[in-house]
Amino acid sequence: MSADKKRGAKQTSNGEQLAEAVVDGVQDTTLIETRRNQICDAALELFLEKGFASTTIRDICARSGVNQASIYDYIANKNDILRRLLNKLWFRPDVPTLAERLDHSGDTPFADTVADYLHDTWTKKRRGTLLIYRSVPYLQEDDRRAMRARDRAVIEGLAARLRHRARLSEGDPRAEVLANLIIFLGAFAPMRDWLNKDVDDEVILRTVSAGVAAMLDQLARENPAGNPSGKDSA
């Protein structure tokens, strides 16, 4: 992994982030943060405009104003920039998962909690969503593994909460199906720009969250005698 210099793992409440390179050629931490922000902001614009493969380090330097001779004092390479962007935009610690929200929702109606979750994923994480789906083919294998592990953990955690709420048995696969669907809705809706152009965002949000709540209610009604055998800790 010499091309990326030394990489260190990072942890968040949502699971392991992508491992960023340790680049320590500059000791001024304020300057490092400033330059990395310049580089990453410029790279994000270019990755979304031109695509990851078509964007060069020269392009990033020209857009960011960081000299090409010094850019490697702040980042290891283009893949390192992509990791830093995904950690910032996709693995955002300020956007809790739906499972985490359900753990602290109290008496809040399920549909309202889902609506809050979708609102944040459709707005705060929108650019991260666009970036990840356009750059997946260029992720390195260890980054793919980290992404898959994080996605599995998120889906499994949400499925456990849904199973508990619908009083489904431990082996009932419908909780995983609904969890996958919710994650899908959260991830792909930001790319709906070519759909529903004349429909208010709030109408879309409330319609989708009500539909998710109705599906969970249906699973609970179909569950024979409210089978209490699911012993999730949620």
XYZ file of C-alpha atoms in Angstrom:
234
model
C 0.000 0.000 0.000
C 2.983 2.272 -0.607
C 1.064 4.478 -3.043
C -1.117 5.618 -0.178
C 1.730 5.990 2.302
C 0.563 4.898 5.762
C -3.163 4.635 6.273
C -4.961 4.737 9.585
C -8.504 3.593 10.385
C -11.147 5.923 11.797
C -14.211 5.006 13.803
C -17.661 6.570 14.005
C -20.928 5.541 15.606
C -21.967 4.242 12.183
C -19.008 1.912 11.844
C -15.519 2.063 10.395
C -14.694 4.867 8.001
C -12.371 4.553 5.047
C -8.723 4.637 6.054
C -7.099 7.920 5.115
C -3.391 8.232 4.360
C -1.158 9.668 7.064
C 0.589 12.586 5.335
C 2.836 14.482 7.714
C 5.078 16.622 5.550
C 3.679 19.833 7.060
C 3.577 20.508 10.788
C 1.203 23.502 10.777
C -2.159 21.846 11.541
C -4.152 24.947 10.606
C -2.463 25.135 7.215
C -3.008 21.404 6.674
C -6.723 21.713 7.357
C -7.055 24.770 5.122
C -5.223 23.207 2.193
C -6.988 19.856 2.513
C -10.349 21.604 2.504
C -9.331 23.527 -0.625
C -8.191 20.335 -2.317
C -11.222 18.279 -1.331
C -13.735 20.992 -2.217
C -12.203 21.410 -5.651
C -11.970 17.653 -6.191
C -15.623 17.146 -5.258
C -16.737 19.678 -7.854
C -14.555 18.035 -10.491
C -15.518 14.456 -9.591
C -19.199 15.373 -9.948
C -18.643 17.380 -13.131
C -16.126 15.213 -15.006
C -16.082 11.932 -13.113
C -13.346 10.473 -10.946
C -11.411 8.814 -13.777
C -11.357 11.912 -15.976
C -10.181 14.253 -13.212
C -6.422 14.676 -12.858
C -4.312 15.985 -10.019
C -3.408 18.855 -12.336
C -7.131 19.677 -12.647
C -7.520 19.632 -8.859
C -4.524 21.907 -8.378
C -5.836 24.378 -10.948
C -9.300 24.460 -9.368
C -8.089 24.567 -5.749
C -5.186 26.979 -6.155
C -2.817 24.553 -4.402
C 0.540 24.262 -6.142
C 1.166 20.914 -7.811
C 4.620 20.758 -6.239
C 3.154 20.894 -2.721
C -0.192 19.068 -3.020
C 1.338 15.792 -1.838
C 2.223 17.460 1.459
C -1.527 17.310 2.209
C -2.888 14.249 0.405
C -1.347 11.001 -0.819
C -3.080 10.692 -4.195
C -6.473 10.931 -5.888
C -7.842 7.855 -4.095
C -6.916 9.430 -0.766
C -8.916 12.532 -1.725
C -11.898 10.309 -2.567
C -11.668 8.564 0.809
C -11.557 11.883 2.656
C -14.593 13.126 0.743
C -16.588 9.957 1.407
C -15.706 10.068 5.108
C -16.908 13.669 5.246
C -20.032 13.330 3.085
C -21.138 9.684 3.264
C -20.035 8.569 6.748
C -21.321 11.764 8.359
C -21.475 11.412 12.161
C -23.990 14.278 12.281
C -26.526 12.204 10.323
C -27.584 9.333 12.622
C -28.804 6.090 11.097
C -32.494 5.260 11.350
C -31.666 2.559 13.906
C -29.930 5.139 16.103
C -32.877 7.508 15.775
C -35.343 4.772 16.716
C -33.333 4.038 19.855
C -33.937 7.620 21.013
C -37.333 8.334 19.466
C -39.389 7.780 22.614
C -43.072 8.310 21.803
C -42.394 9.938 18.431
C -44.499 8.256 15.729
C -42.496 5.859 13.563
C -43.425 7.723 10.358
C -42.083 10.990 11.800
C -38.776 9.375 12.740
C -38.503 7.916 9.241
C -39.309 11.344 7.758
C -36.541 12.997 9.816
C -34.087 10.333 8.698
C -35.001 10.637 5.018
C -34.897 14.419 5.159
C -31.323 14.360 6.455
C -30.146 11.694 4.019
C -31.796 13.466 1.087
C -30.292 16.848 1.979
C -27.168 16.648 4.133
C -25.885 13.474 2.459
C -26.990 14.264 -1.085
C -23.562 15.079 -2.513
C -22.052 12.094 -0.726
C -24.691 9.867 -2.326
C -23.980 11.232 -5.788
C -20.254 10.854 -5.239
C -20.322 7.277 -3.990
C -22.492 5.958 -6.809
C -20.369 7.680 -9.433
C -17.084 6.539 -7.922
C -17.854 2.949 -6.853
C -16.072 1.466 -9.909
C -12.872 3.222 -8.832
C -12.821 2.256 -5.161
C -9.910 0.096 -4.119
C -10.694 -3.343 -2.769
C -10.073 -2.544 0.900
C -12.335 0.479 0.558
C -15.040 -1.690 -1.012
C -14.784 -4.091 1.920
C -15.136 -1.219 4.398
C -18.174 0.105 2.529
C -19.815 -3.337 2.428
C -19.103 -3.964 6.110
C -20.582 -0.616 7.065
C -23.671 -1.175 4.897
C -24.205 -4.656 6.378
C -23.952 -3.288 9.908
C -26.445 -0.495 9.168
C -28.965 -2.857 7.558
C -28.651 -5.494 10.279
C -29.053 -2.883 13.005
C -32.152 -1.436 11.378
C -33.639 -4.885 10.721
C -33.307 -5.711 14.434
C -35.284 -2.591 15.394
C -37.964 -3.263 12.781
C -38.270 -6.888 13.881
C -38.697 -5.765 17.473
C -41.391 -3.211 16.578
C -43.375 -5.642 14.443
C -42.815 -8.479 16.947
C -41.426 -10.724 14.226
C -39.596 -13.940 14.997
C -35.811 -13.943 14.964
C -35.590 -15.782 11.642
C -38.237 -13.775 9.793
C -36.507 -12.372 6.677
C -39.080 -9.635 6.095
C -37.330 -7.298 8.533
C -34.177 -7.433 6.396
C -36.226 -6.883 3.236
C -37.845 -3.745 4.671
C -34.534 -2.498 6.092
C -32.921 -2.859 2.668
C -35.811 -1.002 1.053
C -35.559 1.901 3.503
C -31.803 2.200 2.956
C -32.419 2.080 -0.797
C -34.954 4.899 -0.550
C -32.564 6.977 1.503
C -29.690 6.460 -0.905
C -31.368 6.784 -4.286
C -33.932 9.518 -3.717
C -31.257 12.257 -3.939
C -30.739 11.143 -7.541
C -34.429 11.653 -8.398
C -33.848 15.056 -10.018
C -35.375 13.807 -13.262
C -38.548 12.632 -11.462
C -41.440 14.408 -9.736
C -40.166 17.843 -10.731
C -43.499 19.492 -10.023
C -44.111 17.777 -6.670
C -43.184 19.592 -3.456
C -40.305 17.941 -1.567
C -42.345 17.828 1.649
C -45.140 15.941 -0.125
C -42.642 13.371 -1.396
C -41.055 13.068 2.046
C -44.350 12.540 3.879
C -45.692 10.152 1.257
C -42.613 7.934 1.355
C -42.362 7.907 5.168
C -46.074 7.101 5.493
C -45.603 4.253 3.026
C -42.706 2.835 5.037
C -44.772 3.031 8.237
C -47.693 1.309 6.508
C -45.438 -1.537 5.385
C -44.215 -2.077 8.930
C -47.804 -2.018 10.209
C -48.742 -4.602 7.605
C -45.927 -6.893 8.727
C -47.152 -6.580 12.323
C -50.748 -7.400 11.284
C -49.632 -10.417 9.279
C -47.596 -11.717 12.196
C -49.639 -14.537 13.823
C -50.804 -13.480 17.301
C -48.110 -10.810 17.474
C -45.452 -13.482 17.908
C -43.277 -12.178 20.762
C -40.366 -14.495 20.063
C -38.124 -11.770 18.632
C -35.825 -10.943 21.533
C -33.894 -8.025 20.102
C -32.181 -5.673 22.492
C -33.390 -2.578 20.628
